[in-house]
Amino acid sequence: MPAYTITIVCLANSRKTSGRCVAGKVLDGGKLGEWVRPVSPRLTGEVSEEERRYEDGSDPKLLDIIEIPMLKASPDSYQQENHVIDTEFHWRRRGRSTWNDVAAALDQPPSGLWTNGFSTVVAGQNDRVPEDLANGLTSSLRLIQPQNLIIWVGAPGADYGNPRRKVRSMYRYADAQYNIGVTDPVIERQYFGKANGEYPVANAILCISLGELHEGYAYKLVAAIITPERVAAGI
C-alpha cells in the first residue's frame, strides 16, 4: 500500500519537459481546499504518461476527481505544494467536479500574481520573477478569473530569426496586465490550428503555475484554461 493518498480535483495537466505538470486542489467534504502538485522522483519532477494514467489506460482530464498514491511531501523553495507520487500504483478516477465548484474555489491573492514588474524582452508582461525574490515566496499555484482574456497565437521571435509559433495569454487581473505563456496542451492544439492572431475568450478560469527556475528566473505559466464549454465537453 502507498504511504498515503490524496484526492484532488485536477486543475492542470500541462506539458513539462518529457511529461506533464499535474496540479489540483484537495477535495475535502465536498469543497476544494489546499493546492497539491504531484511530482515524480526525477530531478525536474514531471509526471510521465505511464505514471499518471488510470488503470484503464486513459489520461486524467481537467476537473477529474483523482485519488493519487503518495510517498511523501516534498516542498521545494516556493513550490511548497509538491508531493512525490508512489509509482507502484495507478491513479484512480473518483468522479467529476463542476464549473460551479471550481468557480467557488478561486484564490484571492491580495496583490496580483506573486511579484510583478519583471518581463521577458520579446513578448512577456509581468511573466517572470527573479530567483532571489522567488525563493522568498511560499506558493506557486493560483486559480483566478481574469478580465479581458485574449489568447494570442503567433511567432514572437520572428523578428529575431525564430519562426516557431507559440500560444500566449493576455489579460488583466488585480489591477495589473499580464502576457504569459500557455502550457495547456489542449489549448495549444486548438489554437495552433488557427491563423496567427488574437482570440478573445469571454469566460474562463486560469490555473497559473510558477515554474522551476530557468536562467535566474521563475516563469509564470498558464497551466490550464478552463471554460464552461470545455467542462461540458469533458476535455
PDB file of C-alpha atoms in Angstrom:
ATOM      1  CA  MET A   1       0.000   0.000   0.000  1.00  0.00           C
ATOM      2  CA  PRO A   2       1.144   3.599  -0.605  1.00  0.00           C
ATOM      3  CA  ALA A   3       2.200   5.698   2.367  1.00  0.00           C
ATOM      4  CA  TYR A   4      -0.947   7.812   1.906  1.00  0.00           C
ATOM      5  CA  THR A   5      -3.348   9.008  -0.770  1.00  0.00           C
ATOM      6  CA  ILE A   6      -4.605  12.483  -1.632  1.00  0.00           C
ATOM      7  CA  THR A   7      -7.819  13.161  -3.543  1.00  0.00           C
ATOM      8  CA  ILE A   8      -7.713  16.250  -5.728  1.00  0.00           C
ATOM      9  CA  VAL A   9      -9.779  17.941  -8.389  1.00  0.00           C
ATOM     10  CA  CYS A  10      -7.465  18.187 -11.405  1.00  0.00           C
ATOM     11  CA  LEU A  11      -6.941  21.845 -12.329  1.00  0.00           C
ATOM     12  CA  ALA A  12      -3.887  21.423 -14.567  1.00  0.00           C
ATOM     13  CA  ASN A  13      -2.375  18.713 -16.759  1.00  0.00           C
ATOM     14  CA  SER A  14       0.123  20.794 -18.667  1.00  0.00           C
ATOM     15  CA  ARG A  15       3.190  19.925 -20.686  1.00  0.00           C
ATOM     16  CA  LYS A  16       6.538  19.889 -18.912  1.00  0.00           C
ATOM     17  CA  THR A  17       9.873  18.547 -20.187  1.00  0.00           C
ATOM     18  CA  SER A  18       9.130  14.974 -21.321  1.00  0.00           C
ATOM     19  CA  GLY A  19       5.940  14.625 -19.277  1.00  0.00           C
ATOM     20  CA  ARG A  20       3.266  16.656 -17.555  1.00  0.00           C
ATOM     21  CA  CYS A  21       2.826  19.008 -14.637  1.00  0.00           C
ATOM     22  CA  VAL A  22      -0.346  17.968 -12.840  1.00  0.00           C
ATOM     23  CA  ALA A  23      -1.877  20.102 -10.102  1.00  0.00           C
ATOM     24  CA  GLY A  24      -5.151  20.403  -8.254  1.00  0.00           C
ATOM     25  CA  LYS A  25      -6.924  21.281  -5.059  1.00  0.00           C
ATOM     26  CA  VAL A  26      -7.685  18.779  -2.328  1.00  0.00           C
ATOM     27  CA  LEU A  27     -11.308  17.684  -2.238  1.00  0.00           C
ATOM     28  CA  ASP A  28     -12.452  17.561   1.369  1.00  0.00           C
ATOM     29  CA  GLY A  29     -16.073  17.456   2.480  1.00  0.00           C
ATOM     30  CA  GLY A  30     -17.266  18.365  -0.995  1.00  0.00           C
ATOM     31  CA  LYS A  31     -15.197  21.571  -1.098  1.00  0.00           C
ATOM     32  CA  LEU A  32     -11.874  22.397  -2.705  1.00  0.00           C
ATOM     33  CA  GLY A  33      -9.081  23.244  -0.276  1.00  0.00           C
ATOM     34  CA  GLU A  34      -5.307  23.479  -0.426  1.00  0.00           C
ATOM     35  CA  TRP A  35      -3.174  23.050  -3.536  1.00  0.00           C
ATOM     36  CA  VAL A  36      -1.254  19.849  -4.321  1.00  0.00           C
ATOM     37  CA  ARG A  37       1.227  19.266  -7.124  1.00  0.00           C
ATOM     38  CA  PRO A  38       2.012  15.549  -7.629  1.00  0.00           C
ATOM     39  CA  VAL A  39       5.642  15.186  -8.748  1.00  0.00           C
ATOM     40  CA  SER A  40       7.813  12.251  -9.795  1.00  0.00           C
ATOM     41  CA  PRO A  41      11.086  11.336  -8.070  1.00  0.00           C
ATOM     42  CA  ARG A  42      13.008  12.713 -11.091  1.00  0.00           C
ATOM     43  CA  LEU A  43      15.029  15.893 -10.725  1.00  0.00           C
ATOM     44  CA  THR A  44      12.613  18.021 -12.750  1.00  0.00           C
ATOM     45  CA  GLY A  45       9.527  16.362 -11.226  1.00  0.00           C
ATOM     46  CA  GLU A  46       7.495  15.858 -14.410  1.00  0.00           C
ATOM     47  CA  VAL A  47       4.948  13.004 -14.336  1.00  0.00           C
ATOM     48  CA  SER A  48       5.158  10.550 -17.241  1.00  0.00           C
ATOM     49  CA  GLU A  49       2.187   9.154 -19.154  1.00  0.00           C
ATOM     50  CA  GLU A  50       2.596   5.761 -17.512  1.00  0.00           C
ATOM     51  CA  GLU A  51       2.819   7.269 -14.035  1.00  0.00           C
ATOM     52  CA  ARG A  52      -0.309   9.389 -14.283  1.00  0.00           C
ATOM     53  CA  ARG A  53      -2.684   7.201 -16.265  1.00  0.00           C
ATOM     54  CA  TYR A  54      -5.629   5.334 -14.819  1.00  0.00           C
ATOM     55  CA  GLU A  55      -5.834   1.545 -14.711  1.00  0.00           C
ATOM     56  CA  ASP A  56      -7.843   1.539 -17.972  1.00  0.00           C
ATOM     57  CA  GLY A  57      -5.014   3.455 -19.688  1.00  0.00           C
ATOM     58  CA  SER A  58      -6.834   6.771 -20.008  1.00  0.00           C
ATOM     59  CA  ASP A  59      -5.277  10.109 -19.104  1.00  0.00           C
ATOM     60  CA  PRO A  60      -6.574  12.443 -16.386  1.00  0.00           C
ATOM     61  CA  LYS A  61      -8.653  15.372 -17.630  1.00  0.00           C
ATOM     62  CA  LEU A  62      -9.389  18.745 -16.129  1.00  0.00           C
ATOM     63  CA  LEU A  63     -11.952  18.548 -13.312  1.00  0.00           C
ATOM     64  CA  ASP A  64     -11.469  14.808 -12.815  1.00  0.00           C
ATOM     65  CA  ILE A  65     -11.593  13.858  -9.151  1.00  0.00           C
ATOM     66  CA  ILE A  66      -8.415  11.803  -8.730  1.00  0.00           C
ATOM     67  CA  GLU A  67      -7.141   9.648  -5.882  1.00  0.00           C
ATOM     68  CA  ILE A  68      -3.335   9.703  -6.072  1.00  0.00           C
ATOM     69  CA  PRO A  69      -0.976   7.409  -4.108  1.00  0.00           C
ATOM     70  CA  MET A  70       1.856   9.354  -2.490  1.00  0.00           C
ATOM     71  CA  LEU A  71       5.211   8.616  -0.890  1.00  0.00           C
ATOM     72  CA  LYS A  72       5.987  11.865   0.890  1.00  0.00           C
ATOM     73  CA  ALA A  73       5.519  15.613   0.960  1.00  0.00           C
ATOM     74  CA  SER A  74       8.386  17.340  -0.852  1.00  0.00           C
ATOM     75  CA  PRO A  75       8.160  21.145  -0.531  1.00  0.00           C
ATOM     76  CA  ASP A  76      10.858  22.845  -2.597  1.00  0.00           C
ATOM     77  CA  SER A  77      11.529  26.563  -2.117  1.00  0.00           C
ATOM     78  CA  TYR A  78       8.438  28.412  -3.389  1.00  0.00           C
ATOM     79  CA  GLN A  79       6.876  25.174  -4.685  1.00  0.00           C
ATOM     80  CA  GLN A  80       5.534  24.228  -1.278  1.00  0.00           C
ATOM     81  CA  GLU A  81       2.664  22.209  -2.781  1.00  0.00           C
ATOM     82  CA  ASN A  82       4.777  19.295  -4.061  1.00  0.00           C
ATOM     83  CA  HIS A  83       4.134  15.663  -3.062  1.00  0.00           C
ATOM     84  CA  VAL A  84       6.121  12.745  -4.514  1.00  0.00           C
ATOM     85  CA  ILE A  85       3.911  10.097  -6.107  1.00  0.00           C
ATOM     86  CA  ASP A  86       4.174   6.356  -5.491  1.00  0.00           C
ATOM     87  CA  THR A  87       4.817   4.993  -8.985  1.00  0.00           C
ATOM     88  CA  GLU A  88       3.893   1.435  -7.981  1.00  0.00           C
ATOM     89  CA  PHE A  89       0.173   2.227  -8.000  1.00  0.00           C
ATOM     90  CA  HIS A  90      -2.335   3.518 -10.559  1.00  0.00           C
ATOM     91  CA  TRP A  91      -4.173   6.777 -10.080  1.00  0.00           C
ATOM     92  CA  ARG A  92      -7.927   6.338  -9.599  1.00  0.00           C
ATOM     93  CA  ARG A  93     -10.695   8.470 -11.078  1.00  0.00           C
ATOM     94  CA  ARG A  94     -13.385   9.049  -8.457  1.00  0.00           C
ATOM     95  CA  GLY A  95     -15.752  11.261 -10.436  1.00  0.00           C
ATOM     96  CA  ARG A  96     -16.000  14.725 -11.945  1.00  0.00           C
ATOM     97  CA  SER A  97     -16.219  18.169 -10.458  1.00  0.00           C
ATOM     98  CA  THR A  98     -18.241  21.039 -11.963  1.00  0.00           C
ATOM     99  CA  TRP A  99     -17.678  24.549 -13.272  1.00  0.00           C
ATOM    100  CA  ASN A 100     -19.549  25.949 -10.271  1.00  0.00           C
ATOM    101  CA  ASP A 101     -17.350  24.012  -7.836  1.00  0.00           C
ATOM    102  CA  VAL A 102     -14.212  25.419  -9.437  1.00  0.00           C
ATOM    103  CA  ALA A 103     -15.609  28.955  -9.648  1.00  0.00           C
ATOM    104  CA  ALA A 104     -16.301  28.782  -5.902  1.00  0.00           C
ATOM    105  CA  ALA A 105     -12.668  27.875  -5.197  1.00  0.00           C
ATOM    106  CA  LEU A 106     -10.906  30.858  -6.798  1.00  0.00           C
ATOM    107  CA  ASP A 107      -7.841  32.165  -4.996  1.00  0.00           C
ATOM    108  CA  GLN A 108      -7.813  35.774  -3.916  1.00  0.00           C
ATOM    109  CA  PRO A 109      -4.167  36.900  -3.725  1.00  0.00           C
ATOM    110  CA  PRO A 110      -4.089  40.470  -2.401  1.00  0.00           C
ATOM    111  CA  SER A 111      -1.763  41.983  -4.996  1.00  0.00           C
ATOM    112  CA  GLY A 112      -1.857  40.076  -8.247  1.00  0.00           C
ATOM    113  CA  LEU A 113       0.237  37.075  -9.178  1.00  0.00           C
ATOM    114  CA  TRP A 114       3.167  36.981  -6.761  1.00  0.00           C
ATOM    115  CA  THR A 115       5.718  39.647  -7.736  1.00  0.00           C
ATOM    116  CA  ASN A 116       5.142  41.933 -10.741  1.00  0.00           C
ATOM    117  CA  GLY A 117       7.444  44.267 -12.625  1.00  0.00           C
ATOM    118  CA  PHE A 118       9.632  41.704 -14.404  1.00  0.00           C
ATOM    119  CA  SER A 119       9.025  40.729 -18.031  1.00  0.00           C
ATOM    120  CA  THR A 120      10.691  38.775 -20.831  1.00  0.00           C
ATOM    121  CA  VAL A 121      12.103  41.002 -23.549  1.00  0.00           C
ATOM    122  CA  VAL A 122      10.309  39.675 -26.628  1.00  0.00           C
ATOM    123  CA  ALA A 123       6.674  39.168 -25.637  1.00  0.00           C
ATOM    124  CA  GLY A 124       6.077  38.896 -21.911  1.00  0.00           C
ATOM    125  CA  GLN A 125       4.493  41.259 -19.421  1.00  0.00           C
ATOM    126  CA  ASN A 126       4.776  40.569 -15.692  1.00  0.00           C
ATOM    127  CA  ASP A 127       5.580  36.969 -16.641  1.00  0.00           C
ATOM    128  CA  ARG A 128       8.629  36.142 -14.526  1.00  0.00           C
ATOM    129  CA  VAL A 129      10.111  36.523 -11.037  1.00  0.00           C
ATOM    130  CA  PRO A 130      13.856  36.871 -10.304  1.00  0.00           C
ATOM    131  CA  GLU A 131      15.381  33.956  -8.409  1.00  0.00           C
ATOM    132  CA  ASP A 132      16.095  35.886  -5.208  1.00  0.00           C
ATOM    133  CA  LEU A 133      12.502  37.106  -4.979  1.00  0.00           C
ATOM    134  CA  ALA A 134      11.031  33.741  -5.988  1.00  0.00           C
ATOM    135  CA  ASN A 135      12.925  31.984  -3.207  1.00  0.00           C
ATOM    136  CA  GLY A 136      11.133  34.196  -0.708  1.00  0.00           C
ATOM    137  CA  LEU A 137       7.681  33.086  -1.892  1.00  0.00           C
ATOM    138  CA  THR A 138       5.640  30.332  -0.222  1.00  0.00           C
ATOM    139  CA  SER A 139       3.330  29.251  -3.045  1.00  0.00           C
ATOM    140  CA  SER A 140       3.455  28.525  -6.768  1.00  0.00           C
ATOM    141  CA  LEU A 141      -0.150  27.896  -7.843  1.00  0.00           C
ATOM    142  CA  ARG A 142      -3.123  30.196  -8.308  1.00  0.00           C
ATOM    143  CA  LEU A 143      -6.691  29.756  -9.557  1.00  0.00           C
ATOM    144  CA  ILE A 144      -8.012  33.041 -10.956  1.00  0.00           C
ATOM    145  CA  GLN A 145     -10.714  34.517 -13.158  1.00  0.00           C
ATOM    146  CA  PRO A 146      -9.085  37.125 -15.425  1.00  0.00           C
ATOM    147  CA  GLN A 147     -10.551  40.164 -17.127  1.00  0.00           C
ATOM    148  CA  ASN A 148     -10.449  40.678 -20.905  1.00  0.00           C
ATOM    149  CA  LEU A 149      -8.706  37.390 -21.666  1.00  0.00           C
ATOM    150  CA  ILE A 150      -7.202  37.120 -25.146  1.00  0.00           C
ATOM    151  CA  ILE A 151      -5.448  34.043 -26.499  1.00  0.00           C
ATOM    152  CA  TRP A 152      -2.646  35.053 -28.851  1.00  0.00           C
ATOM    153  CA  VAL A 153      -1.001  32.706 -31.345  1.00  0.00           C
ATOM    154  CA  GLY A 154       1.991  33.683 -33.440  1.00  0.00           C
ATOM    155  CA  ALA A 155       5.787  33.700 -33.628  1.00  0.00           C
ATOM    156  CA  PRO A 156       7.045  36.194 -31.025  1.00  0.00           C
ATOM    157  CA  GLY A 157      10.675  35.662 -32.068  1.00  0.00           C
ATOM    158  CA  ALA A 158      10.113  36.060 -35.811  1.00  0.00           C
ATOM    159  CA  ASP A 159      11.951  39.387 -35.925  1.00  0.00           C
ATOM    160  CA  TYR A 160      14.952  37.658 -34.332  1.00  0.00           C
ATOM    161  CA  GLY A 161      15.087  34.730 -36.746  1.00  0.00           C
ATOM    162  CA  ASN A 162      12.917  32.301 -34.760  1.00  0.00           C
ATOM    163  CA  PRO A 163       9.736  31.351 -36.661  1.00  0.00           C
ATOM    164  CA  ARG A 164       8.453  28.935 -34.008  1.00  0.00           C
ATOM    165  CA  ARG A 165       4.813  29.619 -33.153  1.00  0.00           C
ATOM    166  CA  LYS A 166       3.656  29.914 -29.570  1.00  0.00           C
ATOM    167  CA  VAL A 167       0.389  30.350 -27.722  1.00  0.00           C
ATOM    168  CA  ARG A 168       0.240  33.084 -25.095  1.00  0.00           C
ATOM    169  CA  SER A 169      -2.417  34.686 -22.918  1.00  0.00           C
ATOM    170  CA  MET A 170      -3.073  38.374 -22.398  1.00  0.00           C
ATOM    171  CA  TYR A 171      -5.381  39.565 -19.637  1.00  0.00           C
ATOM    172  CA  ARG A 172      -5.893  41.897 -16.704  1.00  0.00           C
ATOM    173  CA  TYR A 173      -6.030  40.738 -13.107  1.00  0.00           C
ATOM    174  CA  ALA A 174      -5.905  42.610  -9.783  1.00  0.00           C
ATOM    175  CA  ASP A 175      -5.071  45.946 -11.458  1.00  0.00           C
ATOM    176  CA  ALA A 176      -2.148  44.539 -13.467  1.00  0.00           C
ATOM    177  CA  GLN A 177      -1.751  43.498 -17.091  1.00  0.00           C
ATOM    178  CA  TYR A 178      -0.209  40.138 -17.992  1.00  0.00           C
ATOM    179  CA  ASN A 179       1.188  38.437 -21.082  1.00  0.00           C
ATOM    180  CA  ILE A 180       2.063  34.870 -20.076  1.00  0.00           C
ATOM    181  CA  GLY A 181       2.949  31.695 -21.968  1.00  0.00           C
ATOM    182  CA  VAL A 182       0.405  28.866 -22.186  1.00  0.00           C
ATOM    183  CA  THR A 183       1.425  25.240 -21.456  1.00  0.00           C
ATOM    184  CA  ASP A 184      -2.067  23.712 -21.592  1.00  0.00           C
ATOM    185  CA  PRO A 185      -1.697  21.102 -24.391  1.00  0.00           C
ATOM    186  CA  VAL A 186      -5.410  21.010 -25.270  1.00  0.00           C
ATOM    187  CA  ILE A 187      -5.499  24.786 -25.732  1.00  0.00           C
ATOM    188  CA  GLU A 188      -2.220  24.754 -27.638  1.00  0.00           C
ATOM    189  CA  ARG A 189      -3.532  22.203 -30.127  1.00  0.00           C
ATOM    190  CA  GLN A 190      -6.757  24.156 -30.542  1.00  0.00           C
ATOM    191  CA  TYR A 191      -5.056  27.477 -31.267  1.00  0.00           C
ATOM    192  CA  PHE A 192      -2.167  26.144 -33.322  1.00  0.00           C
ATOM    193  CA  GLY A 193      -4.906  25.084 -35.720  1.00  0.00           C
ATOM    194  CA  LYS A 194      -5.929  28.729 -36.174  1.00  0.00           C
ATOM    195  CA  ALA A 195      -4.343  31.565 -38.087  1.00  0.00           C
ATOM    196  CA  ASN A 196      -1.938  33.825 -36.221  1.00  0.00           C
ATOM    197  CA  GLY A 197      -3.855  36.461 -34.313  1.00  0.00           C
ATOM    198  CA  GLU A 198      -5.754  37.382 -31.178  1.00  0.00           C
ATOM    199  CA  TYR A 199      -8.830  35.489 -29.966  1.00  0.00           C
ATOM    200  CA  PRO A 200     -10.969  36.877 -27.111  1.00  0.00           C
ATOM    201  CA  VAL A 201     -12.337  34.389 -24.567  1.00  0.00           C
ATOM    202  CA  ALA A 202     -15.484  35.572 -22.831  1.00  0.00           C
ATOM    203  CA  ASN A 203     -15.489  33.398 -19.715  1.00  0.00           C
ATOM    204  CA  ALA A 204     -12.556  31.424 -18.331  1.00  0.00           C
ATOM    205  CA  ILE A 205     -10.771  30.357 -15.177  1.00  0.00           C
ATOM    206  CA  LEU A 206      -6.982  30.054 -15.283  1.00  0.00           C
ATOM    207  CA  CYS A 207      -4.611  27.854 -13.329  1.00  0.00           C
ATOM    208  CA  ILE A 208      -1.347  29.792 -13.042  1.00  0.00           C
ATOM    209  CA  SER A 209       1.838  27.960 -12.094  1.00  0.00           C
ATOM    210  CA  LEU A 210       5.198  29.411 -11.104  1.00  0.00           C
ATOM    211  CA  GLY A 211       7.616  27.035 -12.814  1.00  0.00           C
ATOM    212  CA  GLU A 212      11.115  25.875 -11.932  1.00  0.00           C
ATOM    213  CA  LEU A 213      13.985  28.321 -12.152  1.00  0.00           C
ATOM    214  CA  HIS A 214      15.415  28.927 -15.623  1.00  0.00           C
ATOM    215  CA  GLU A 215      18.408  31.192 -16.192  1.00  0.00           C
ATOM    216  CA  GLY A 216      17.788  33.116 -12.995  1.00  0.00           C
ATOM    217  CA  TYR A 217      14.008  33.462 -13.220  1.00  0.00           C
ATOM    218  CA  ALA A 218      10.860  31.564 -12.252  1.00  0.00           C
ATOM    219  CA  TYR A 219       8.327  31.938 -15.056  1.00  0.00           C
ATOM    220  CA  LYS A 220       4.586  32.339 -14.607  1.00  0.00           C
ATOM    221  CA  LEU A 221       2.747  29.881 -16.856  1.00  0.00           C
ATOM    222  CA  VAL A 222      -0.894  29.396 -17.734  1.00  0.00           C
ATOM    223  CA  ALA A 223      -1.092  25.682 -16.963  1.00  0.00           C
ATOM    224  CA  ALA A 224      -4.816  25.402 -17.737  1.00  0.00           C
ATOM    225  CA  ILE A 225      -7.571  27.449 -19.349  1.00  0.00           C
ATOM    226  CA  ILE A 226     -10.923  26.191 -18.075  1.00  0.00           C
ATOM    227  CA  THR A 227     -14.126  27.298 -19.813  1.00  0.00           C
ATOM    228  CA  PRO A 228     -17.758  26.181 -19.378  1.00  0.00           C
ATOM    229  CA  GLU A 229     -17.690  24.785 -22.918  1.00  0.00           C
ATOM    230  CA  ARG A 230     -14.593  22.714 -22.199  1.00  0.00           C
ATOM    231  CA  VAL A 231     -16.049  21.388 -18.964  1.00  0.00           C
ATOM    232  CA  ALA A 232     -19.246  20.381 -20.804  1.00  0.00           C
ATOM    233  CA  ALA A 233     -17.190  18.570 -23.450  1.00  0.00           C
ATOM    234  CA  GLY A 234     -15.102  16.774 -20.829  1.00  0.00           C
ATOM    235  CA  ILE A 235     -11.699  17.688 -22.337  1.00  0.00           C
TER     236      ILE A 235
END
